[in-house]
Short mmCIF file of C-alpha atoms and ligand atoms in Angstrom, two decimals:
data_model
loop_
_atom_site.label_atom_id
_atom_site.label_comp_id
_atom_site.label_asym_id
_atom_site.label_seq_id
_atom_site.Cartn_x
_atom_site.Cartn_y
_atom_site.Cartn_z
CA MET X 85 99.63 -155.11 -94.89
CA GLN X 86 97.06 -156.64 -92.57
CA ALA X 87 93.59 -156.43 -94.01
CA LEU X 88 90.16 -156.92 -92.48
CA VAL X 89 87.66 -158.45 -94.90
CA THR X 90 84.11 -158.24 -93.54
CA GLY X 91 82.01 -160.87 -95.29
CA GLY X 92 85.23 -162.67 -96.15
CA ALA X 93 83.59 -166.10 -96.08
CA GLY X 94 81.13 -165.07 -98.78
CA PHE X 95 81.53 -165.53 -102.49
CA ILE X 96 83.44 -162.37 -103.48
CA GLY X 97 84.99 -162.03 -100.01
CA SER X 98 86.58 -165.47 -100.12
CA HIS X 99 88.12 -164.78 -103.53
CA LEU X 100 89.44 -161.47 -102.25
CA THR X 101 90.84 -163.13 -99.12
CA ARG X 102 92.64 -165.69 -101.27
CA ALA X 103 94.11 -162.96 -103.49
CA LEU X 104 95.35 -161.00 -100.46
CA LEU X 105 96.98 -164.10 -99.01
CA ASP X 106 98.58 -164.86 -102.39
CA ARG X 107 100.08 -161.37 -102.29
CA GLY X 108 101.65 -162.16 -98.92
CA GLU X 109 99.23 -160.13 -96.77
CA THR X 110 97.78 -161.16 -93.43
CA VAL X 111 93.98 -161.32 -93.44
CA VAL X 112 91.36 -161.13 -90.70
CA VAL X 113 87.95 -162.33 -91.90
CA LEU X 114 84.89 -161.18 -89.97
CA ASP X 115 81.80 -163.08 -91.05
CA ASN X 116 78.60 -164.17 -89.31
CA LEU X 117 78.29 -167.13 -91.73
CA SER X 118 74.70 -166.25 -92.58
CA THR X 119 75.26 -166.56 -96.31
CA GLY X 120 79.04 -166.95 -96.21
CA ARG X 121 80.40 -170.38 -95.43
CA SER X 122 83.56 -171.34 -93.64
CA ASP X 123 84.23 -174.01 -96.27
CA ASN X 124 84.66 -171.16 -98.78
CA LEU X 125 87.93 -170.66 -96.89
CA ALA X 126 88.49 -174.34 -96.05
CA GLU X 127 91.68 -174.87 -98.01
CA LEU X 128 93.12 -171.66 -96.52
CA ARG X 129 92.20 -172.31 -92.93
CA GLU X 130 95.55 -173.85 -91.99
CA GLY X 131 97.48 -170.75 -93.08
CA PRO X 132 99.13 -168.77 -90.28
CA ARG X 133 98.23 -165.48 -91.96
CA LEU X 134 94.46 -166.03 -91.86
CA ARG X 135 92.19 -165.51 -88.89
CA LEU X 136 88.44 -166.15 -89.09
CA ILE X 137 86.28 -164.34 -86.58
CA VAL X 138 82.72 -165.62 -86.58
CA GLY X 139 80.88 -162.52 -85.48
CA ASP X 140 78.49 -159.72 -86.31
CA ALA X 141 79.68 -156.65 -88.24
CA ARG X 142 76.89 -154.64 -86.58
CA ASP X 143 78.60 -154.93 -83.21
CA PRO X 144 81.13 -152.10 -82.57
CA ALA X 145 83.19 -154.11 -80.06
CA THR X 146 83.51 -157.07 -82.44
CA VAL X 147 84.47 -154.80 -85.33
CA ALA X 148 86.96 -152.84 -83.21
CA ALA X 149 88.64 -156.08 -82.09
CA ALA X 150 88.77 -157.35 -85.68
CA MET X 151 90.41 -154.09 -86.82
CA GLU X 152 93.24 -154.37 -84.32
CA GLY X 153 96.56 -154.30 -86.17
CA CYS X 154 94.87 -153.78 -89.56
CA ASP X 155 95.96 -151.22 -92.16
CA ALA X 156 93.09 -151.74 -94.55
CA ILE X 157 89.42 -152.71 -94.59
CA PHE X 158 87.37 -154.32 -97.31
CA HIS X 159 83.72 -154.08 -96.27
CA LEU X 160 81.54 -156.71 -97.95
CA ALA X 161 79.37 -157.98 -95.08
CA ALA X 162 75.77 -157.62 -96.29
CA HIS X 163 72.61 -159.52 -97.16
CA VAL X 164 72.78 -160.35 -100.87
CA GLY X 165 70.62 -161.76 -103.65
CA VAL X 166 67.51 -160.17 -105.15
CA ARG X 167 65.23 -163.03 -104.09
CA ARG X 168 66.36 -162.85 -100.48
CA ILE X 169 66.17 -159.07 -100.41
CA VAL X 170 62.61 -159.16 -101.72
CA GLN X 171 61.55 -161.83 -99.23
CA GLN X 172 63.27 -160.29 -96.20
CA ALA X 173 63.23 -156.59 -96.98
CA LEU X 174 63.23 -155.26 -93.41
CA GLY X 175 65.93 -157.58 -92.12
CA SER X 176 68.12 -156.86 -95.15
CA LEU X 177 67.74 -153.10 -94.89
CA LEU X 178 68.44 -153.03 -91.16
CA ASN X 179 71.35 -155.41 -91.42
CA ASN X 180 73.08 -153.70 -94.33
CA LEU X 181 72.72 -150.17 -92.94
CA HIS X 182 73.76 -151.20 -89.47
CA CYS X 183 76.84 -153.11 -90.72
CA SER X 184 77.98 -150.19 -92.86
CA LEU X 185 77.42 -147.67 -90.09
CA THR X 186 79.45 -149.69 -87.60
CA VAL X 187 82.31 -150.54 -89.97
CA LEU X 188 82.63 -147.02 -91.39
CA GLU X 189 82.52 -145.42 -87.93
CA GLN X 190 85.19 -147.75 -86.55
CA ALA X 191 87.34 -147.34 -89.67
CA ALA X 192 87.00 -143.54 -89.49
CA ARG X 193 88.17 -143.50 -85.86
CA ARG X 194 91.36 -145.23 -87.02
CA ARG X 195 91.60 -143.50 -90.44
CA LEU X 196 91.94 -146.90 -92.08
CA ARG X 197 92.07 -147.24 -95.84
CA THR X 198 88.65 -148.63 -96.69
CA ILE X 199 87.07 -150.22 -99.72
CA HIS X 200 83.30 -150.13 -99.42
CA PHE X 201 81.52 -152.69 -101.62
CA SER X 202 78.29 -151.46 -103.16
CA SER X 203 76.14 -152.73 -105.98
CA SER X 204 74.95 -151.81 -109.46
CA GLU X 205 71.47 -152.00 -107.87
CA VAL X 206 71.94 -148.36 -106.80
CA TYR X 207 71.39 -147.26 -110.41
CA GLY X 208 67.84 -148.56 -110.14
CA LYS X 209 66.11 -148.61 -113.51
CA GLY X 210 68.93 -146.67 -115.16
CA ARG X 211 68.02 -144.73 -118.27
CA GLY X 212 68.50 -147.42 -120.90
CA ASP X 213 72.07 -146.36 -121.57
CA VAL X 214 75.42 -147.46 -120.12
CA LEU X 215 75.64 -146.61 -116.43
CA ILE X 216 78.07 -143.87 -115.46
CA GLU X 217 79.18 -143.26 -111.88
CA ASP X 218 78.03 -139.65 -111.63
CA GLN X 219 74.60 -140.03 -113.24
CA ASP X 220 71.35 -139.59 -111.31
CA LEU X 221 70.01 -142.69 -109.61
CA ALA X 222 66.59 -143.87 -110.88
CA ILE X 223 65.21 -145.80 -107.94
CA GLY X 224 61.51 -146.65 -107.87
CA PRO X 225 59.08 -146.29 -104.93
CA PRO X 226 59.78 -147.98 -101.58
CA ASN X 227 56.63 -150.12 -101.63
CA VAL X 228 58.53 -152.31 -104.11
CA SER X 229 61.13 -154.03 -101.97
CA ARG X 230 63.73 -154.24 -104.71
CA TRP X 231 63.93 -150.44 -104.71
CA SER X 232 64.19 -150.35 -100.92
CA TYR X 233 67.29 -152.49 -101.22
CA ALA X 234 68.70 -150.12 -103.85
CA ALA X 235 67.87 -147.12 -101.67
CA GLY X 236 69.59 -148.77 -98.71
CA LYS X 237 72.70 -149.40 -100.76
CA ALA X 238 72.66 -145.77 -101.92
CA VAL X 239 72.44 -144.60 -98.29
CA ASP X 240 75.44 -146.83 -97.50
CA GLU X 241 77.37 -145.07 -100.25
CA SER X 242 76.29 -141.66 -98.94
CA LEU X 243 77.51 -142.66 -95.49
CA ALA X 244 80.88 -143.65 -96.93
CA MET X 245 81.17 -140.35 -98.78
CA ALA X 246 80.14 -138.32 -95.73
CA TYR X 247 82.69 -140.13 -93.56
CA HIS X 248 85.26 -139.23 -96.19
CA ALA X 249 84.24 -135.58 -96.40
CA GLU X 250 83.72 -134.87 -92.70
CA ARG X 251 85.86 -137.39 -90.87
CA GLY X 252 88.71 -137.88 -93.34
CA LEU X 253 88.02 -141.58 -93.96
CA PRO X 254 90.16 -142.69 -96.93
CA VAL X 255 87.39 -144.68 -98.58
CA THR X 256 86.69 -145.83 -102.13
CA VAL X 257 83.26 -147.17 -103.15
CA VAL X 258 83.03 -149.97 -105.70
CA ARG X 259 79.80 -150.88 -107.48
CA CYS X 260 79.91 -154.53 -108.54
CA PHE X 261 77.99 -155.70 -111.60
CA ASN X 262 76.74 -159.33 -111.69
CA THR X 263 79.94 -160.89 -110.41
CA CYS X 264 80.17 -164.67 -110.92
CA GLY X 265 82.56 -167.61 -110.64
CA PRO X 266 83.38 -170.64 -108.51
CA ARG X 267 81.77 -170.90 -105.08
CA GLN X 268 78.84 -168.65 -105.93
CA THR X 269 75.65 -170.30 -104.84
CA GLY X 270 72.37 -169.91 -106.70
CA ARG X 271 70.53 -170.17 -103.41
CA TYR X 272 69.74 -166.47 -103.29
CA GLY X 273 68.47 -166.26 -106.85
CA MET X 274 71.57 -165.34 -108.85
CA VAL X 275 70.85 -166.30 -112.41
CA LEU X 276 74.13 -167.69 -113.68
CA PRO X 277 74.78 -170.36 -111.03
CA THR X 278 71.05 -171.13 -110.99
CA PHE X 279 71.03 -171.88 -114.72
CA VAL X 280 74.24 -173.93 -114.52
CA ARG X 281 72.85 -176.01 -111.69
CA GLN X 282 69.58 -176.53 -113.55
CA ALA X 283 71.40 -177.53 -116.75
CA LEU X 284 73.71 -179.97 -114.95
CA ALA X 285 70.72 -181.57 -113.22
CA GLY X 286 68.74 -181.86 -116.47
CA ARG X 287 66.03 -179.60 -115.07
CA PRO X 288 64.37 -176.76 -117.02
CA LEU X 289 66.23 -173.45 -117.08
CA THR X 290 63.81 -170.90 -115.63
CA VAL X 291 63.99 -167.63 -117.56
CA HIS X 292 62.03 -164.87 -115.79
CA GLY X 293 59.82 -162.73 -118.00
CA ASP X 294 60.51 -162.96 -121.73
CA GLY X 295 64.29 -163.22 -121.30
CA SER X 296 65.06 -160.09 -123.32
CA GLN X 297 66.44 -158.26 -120.25
CA THR X 298 70.23 -157.90 -120.38
CA ARG X 299 73.13 -158.12 -117.95
CA CYS X 300 76.94 -158.06 -118.13
CA PHE X 301 78.53 -160.90 -116.17
CA SER X 302 81.99 -160.47 -114.76
CA TYR X 303 84.47 -163.02 -113.51
CA VAL X 304 85.17 -162.66 -109.82
CA GLY X 305 88.93 -162.85 -110.40
CA ASP X 306 88.73 -159.78 -112.67
CA VAL X 307 86.69 -157.92 -110.05
CA VAL X 308 89.14 -158.75 -107.26
CA ARG X 309 92.09 -157.65 -109.41
CA GLY X 310 90.32 -154.35 -110.13
CA VAL X 311 89.44 -153.78 -106.49
CA LEU X 312 93.01 -154.41 -105.32
CA ALA X 313 94.33 -151.98 -107.94
CA LEU X 314 91.82 -149.34 -106.80
CA GLN X 315 92.84 -149.91 -103.20
CA GLY X 316 96.49 -149.35 -104.08
CA ALA X 317 95.88 -146.10 -105.99
CA PRO X 318 95.68 -143.05 -103.67
CA ALA X 319 93.86 -141.02 -106.34
CA THR X 320 90.80 -143.28 -105.93
CA VAL X 321 90.13 -142.09 -102.36
CA GLY X 322 86.74 -140.36 -102.11
CA GLU X 323 85.63 -141.75 -105.49
CA LEU X 324 83.01 -144.24 -106.72
CA PHE X 325 83.79 -146.84 -109.38
CA ASN X 326 81.90 -149.35 -111.47
CA VAL X 327 83.71 -152.71 -111.50
CA GLY X 328 82.71 -155.47 -113.88
CA ASN X 329 82.52 -156.38 -117.52
CA ASP X 330 80.75 -154.33 -120.19
CA VAL X 331 79.83 -157.09 -122.65
CA GLU X 332 76.05 -157.43 -122.68
CA VAL X 333 73.97 -160.58 -123.06
CA THR X 334 70.23 -161.28 -122.83
CA ILE X 335 69.11 -163.71 -120.15
CA ARG X 336 67.63 -165.98 -122.81
CA GLU X 337 70.94 -166.07 -124.66
CA LEU X 338 72.71 -166.82 -121.40
CA ALA X 339 70.41 -169.81 -120.89
CA GLU X 340 71.05 -171.02 -124.44
CA ARG X 341 74.82 -170.75 -124.03
CA ILE X 342 74.72 -172.67 -120.75
CA VAL X 343 72.62 -175.46 -122.27
CA LYS X 344 75.12 -175.72 -125.13
CA LEU X 345 78.27 -175.63 -123.00
CA THR X 346 76.94 -178.23 -120.55
CA ASP X 347 75.63 -180.52 -123.35
CA SER X 348 72.40 -180.49 -121.40
CA ARG X 349 69.02 -181.70 -122.64
CA SER X 350 67.26 -179.25 -120.34
CA PRO X 351 64.47 -177.20 -121.89
CA ILE X 352 64.41 -173.42 -121.44
CA VAL X 353 61.12 -172.26 -119.96
CA THR X 354 59.79 -168.80 -119.17
CA VAL X 355 58.27 -167.96 -115.79
CA PRO X 356 56.26 -164.77 -115.08
CA TYR X 357 57.89 -162.51 -112.49
CA GLU X 358 54.77 -162.54 -110.28
CA ARG X 359 55.08 -166.31 -109.92
CA VAL X 360 58.70 -166.01 -108.75
CA PHE X 361 58.42 -163.05 -106.43
CA GLY X 362 54.78 -163.18 -105.41
CA GLU X 363 54.46 -159.40 -105.55
CA PRO X 364 54.61 -156.68 -108.18
CA PHE X 365 58.16 -156.87 -109.43
CA GLU X 366 59.96 -154.49 -111.69
CA ASP X 367 63.02 -155.94 -113.32
CA ILE X 368 65.94 -153.95 -114.61
CA ARG X 369 65.70 -154.21 -118.37
CA ARG X 370 69.27 -153.34 -119.19
CA ARG X 371 72.35 -153.13 -117.01
CA VAL X 372 75.67 -152.23 -118.61
CA PRO X 373 78.46 -150.46 -116.72
CA SER X 374 80.62 -147.75 -118.19
CA LEU X 375 84.19 -148.80 -117.43
CA GLN X 376 85.65 -145.52 -118.59
CA LYS X 377 86.34 -144.17 -115.11
CA ILE X 378 88.05 -147.27 -113.72
CA ARG X 379 90.02 -147.55 -116.95
CA SER X 380 91.24 -144.00 -116.68
CA PHE X 381 92.29 -144.35 -113.01
CA ILE X 382 93.93 -147.79 -113.05
CA GLY X 383 93.90 -149.01 -116.67
CA TYR X 384 91.37 -151.74 -115.76
CA GLN X 385 90.38 -154.23 -118.41
CA PRO X 386 88.47 -157.46 -117.73
CA ARG X 387 90.35 -160.51 -119.03
CA VAL X 388 87.80 -163.33 -118.80
CA ASP X 389 84.99 -163.28 -121.37
CA LEU X 390 81.54 -164.80 -120.88
CA ASP X 391 82.26 -168.18 -122.48
CA GLU X 392 85.38 -168.62 -120.34
CA LEU X 393 83.48 -167.52 -117.23
CA LEU X 394 80.78 -170.08 -118.05
CA ARG X 395 83.34 -172.84 -118.62
CA ILE X 396 85.08 -172.05 -115.30
CA THR X 397 81.77 -171.98 -113.43
CA ILE X 398 80.41 -175.15 -115.07
CA GLU X 399 83.63 -177.00 -114.29
CA SER X 400 83.60 -175.92 -110.65
CA MET X 401 79.90 -176.76 -110.24
CA ARG X 402 80.39 -180.18 -111.82
CA THR X 403 83.01 -181.01 -109.20
CA GLU X 404 81.32 -179.21 -106.32
CA ALA X 405 77.71 -180.04 -107.19
CA PRO X 406 76.74 -181.68 -103.89
CA ARG X 407 78.15 -178.81 -101.84
CA CYS X 408 76.52 -176.11 -103.98
CA ASP X 409 73.13 -177.65 -103.33
CA ALA X 410 73.72 -178.37 -99.66
CA PRO X 411 71.37 -176.60 -97.26
CA ALA X 412 73.03 -173.88 -95.23
CA ALA X 413 72.70 -175.75 -91.93
CA VAL X 414 74.79 -178.67 -93.16
CA ALA X 415 77.55 -176.50 -94.53
CA GLU X 416 77.70 -174.34 -91.43
CA ARG X 417 77.76 -177.05 -88.82
CA SER X 418 81.51 -177.45 -89.22
CA VAL X 419 82.22 -173.82 -88.40
CA GLN X 420 84.80 -173.17 -85.76
CA ASP X 421 86.55 -170.05 -84.70
CA PRO X 422 90.21 -171.04 -85.08
CA ARG X 423 91.13 -168.84 -82.13
CA ASN X 424 89.25 -171.09 -79.74
N1 UDP E 281 66.69 -164.57 -113.62
C1 UDP E 281 66.11 -165.58 -114.37
N2 UDP E 281 66.04 -166.82 -113.81
C2 UDP E 281 66.52 -167.12 -112.56
C3 UDP E 281 67.13 -166.08 -111.81
C4 UDP E 281 67.19 -164.82 -112.37
O1 UDP E 281 65.67 -165.36 -115.49
O2 UDP E 281 66.40 -168.29 -112.13
C5 UDP E 281 66.77 -163.22 -114.21
C6 UDP E 281 66.32 -162.09 -113.29
O3 UDP E 281 64.92 -161.92 -113.32
C7 UDP E 281 67.08 -160.93 -113.89
C8 UDP E 281 68.39 -161.55 -114.35
O4 UDP E 281 68.13 -162.95 -114.48
O5 UDP E 281 66.41 -160.42 -115.01
C9 UDP E 281 69.54 -161.36 -113.37
O6 UDP E 281 69.10 -161.78 -112.10
P1 UDP E 281 70.04 -161.87 -110.83
O7 UDP E 281 69.15 -162.12 -109.66
O8 UDP E 281 71.14 -162.84 -111.09
O9 UDP E 281 70.73 -160.45 -110.72
P2 UDP E 281 70.24 -158.94 -110.88
O10 UDP E 281 71.04 -158.43 -112.01
O11 UDP E 281 68.77 -158.88 -111.17
O12 UDP E 281 70.60 -158.31 -109.58
#
C-alpha cells in the first residue's frame, strides 16, 4: 500500500506515518508545517519509502500530485488546539473546511480508501453521559468561537458522509478524544503536555476553572492502532467511530498525578477561564467516549492506561524539553523538501 497522510508532520500524523512505515508501507506526507514540524519525522527522513511534500492541502493541484500512486488517504491536515481555534476562529474555520473539501473531492475522483480525522469537539456540550456516535450534537451558538470550531468539524464530517453517499467515496470518520503522547506540544493549549512541561520546569500547574471538568486521555499509539484496524475493515466504510480511552479523570486529579510522577515541587493553581481566553468561554464539563461501536467492529481495546501514558510523556519531555519549548520558527527553519 502507498498511503497519503495529510498533516503527517503533526503529532498524530507523525505517529501514524511511523506505524505505516513499520508495516512496510510507502508513505507520502503532505504538510504545510504550520503546526506540524519536519523534525517530527526527522529520524525517518532517510527512509526510501517516505516522501515529505511541504505544501497546502487546500490546493487541488498539490493534493492531486500527492495522491499519485496512492491507494489510501489519511486526512489529518487541520488547525488544532482549543486556544488557537479560539484566537484565530476565522482562519481555522476557513482552513479546515477548505482542506477537507479539497482532499475529499480529490479522493472521491479516484475512489481512494479514506480515513477522515475528526474530533470529539463535534459532540459539543454532550448531555452529561458517555458520548455515542449516533447521538444528537449539542453545539452552542456561533458567537462563541469554540462552538464554531465544533460546527466546522461537524460540517467536515457531513461532507465526508455526503461524498460517500453520492460519489461512492469509501470513507470512514474517526473522532479522536484527547490523544496524547511523545512529540505533542503544549503550544496550542493541550492540557497534558502543558502540565508536564510546567511540572518539569517547577512552574505552577494552571488548572482552568475549578478543575472538576473531566476528560479521558488516550495514548497516541492506541489511537493509531485503532485507526489502522478501522482502515483495514471494509465494514467500517461509511461509518463514524469514537477512538480513544474511556477512563475518566478530573483535570485537577490529572495535575496532582503529574506533580507526583515528576517529583515536582510545583504548586497547582486555578485560573478563571476568562483570564485564559479573554472572552466568554464555555468548557465541556465531561467528555467520555462510548467505545462500544469500535469494539464491536474491530475488537478495539486501549492498552496504555493513564499512569503509563503520563510516564511515557514525562520521559519523552524530559529528554526533548528544549525542543518542545522551541518557538515554531526555529524548528521549521531546517525544513527541506527531500525531492529538491
Ligand atoms: N486546561 C487546563 N489548563 C491548561 C490547559 C487546559 O486546566 O493549561 C483544561 C481545559 O480548560 C479543559 C481541559 O483542560 O477543561 C482539556 O483541555 P484541552 O485544551 O487539552 O482539550 P479539550 O478537551 O478542551 O479539547
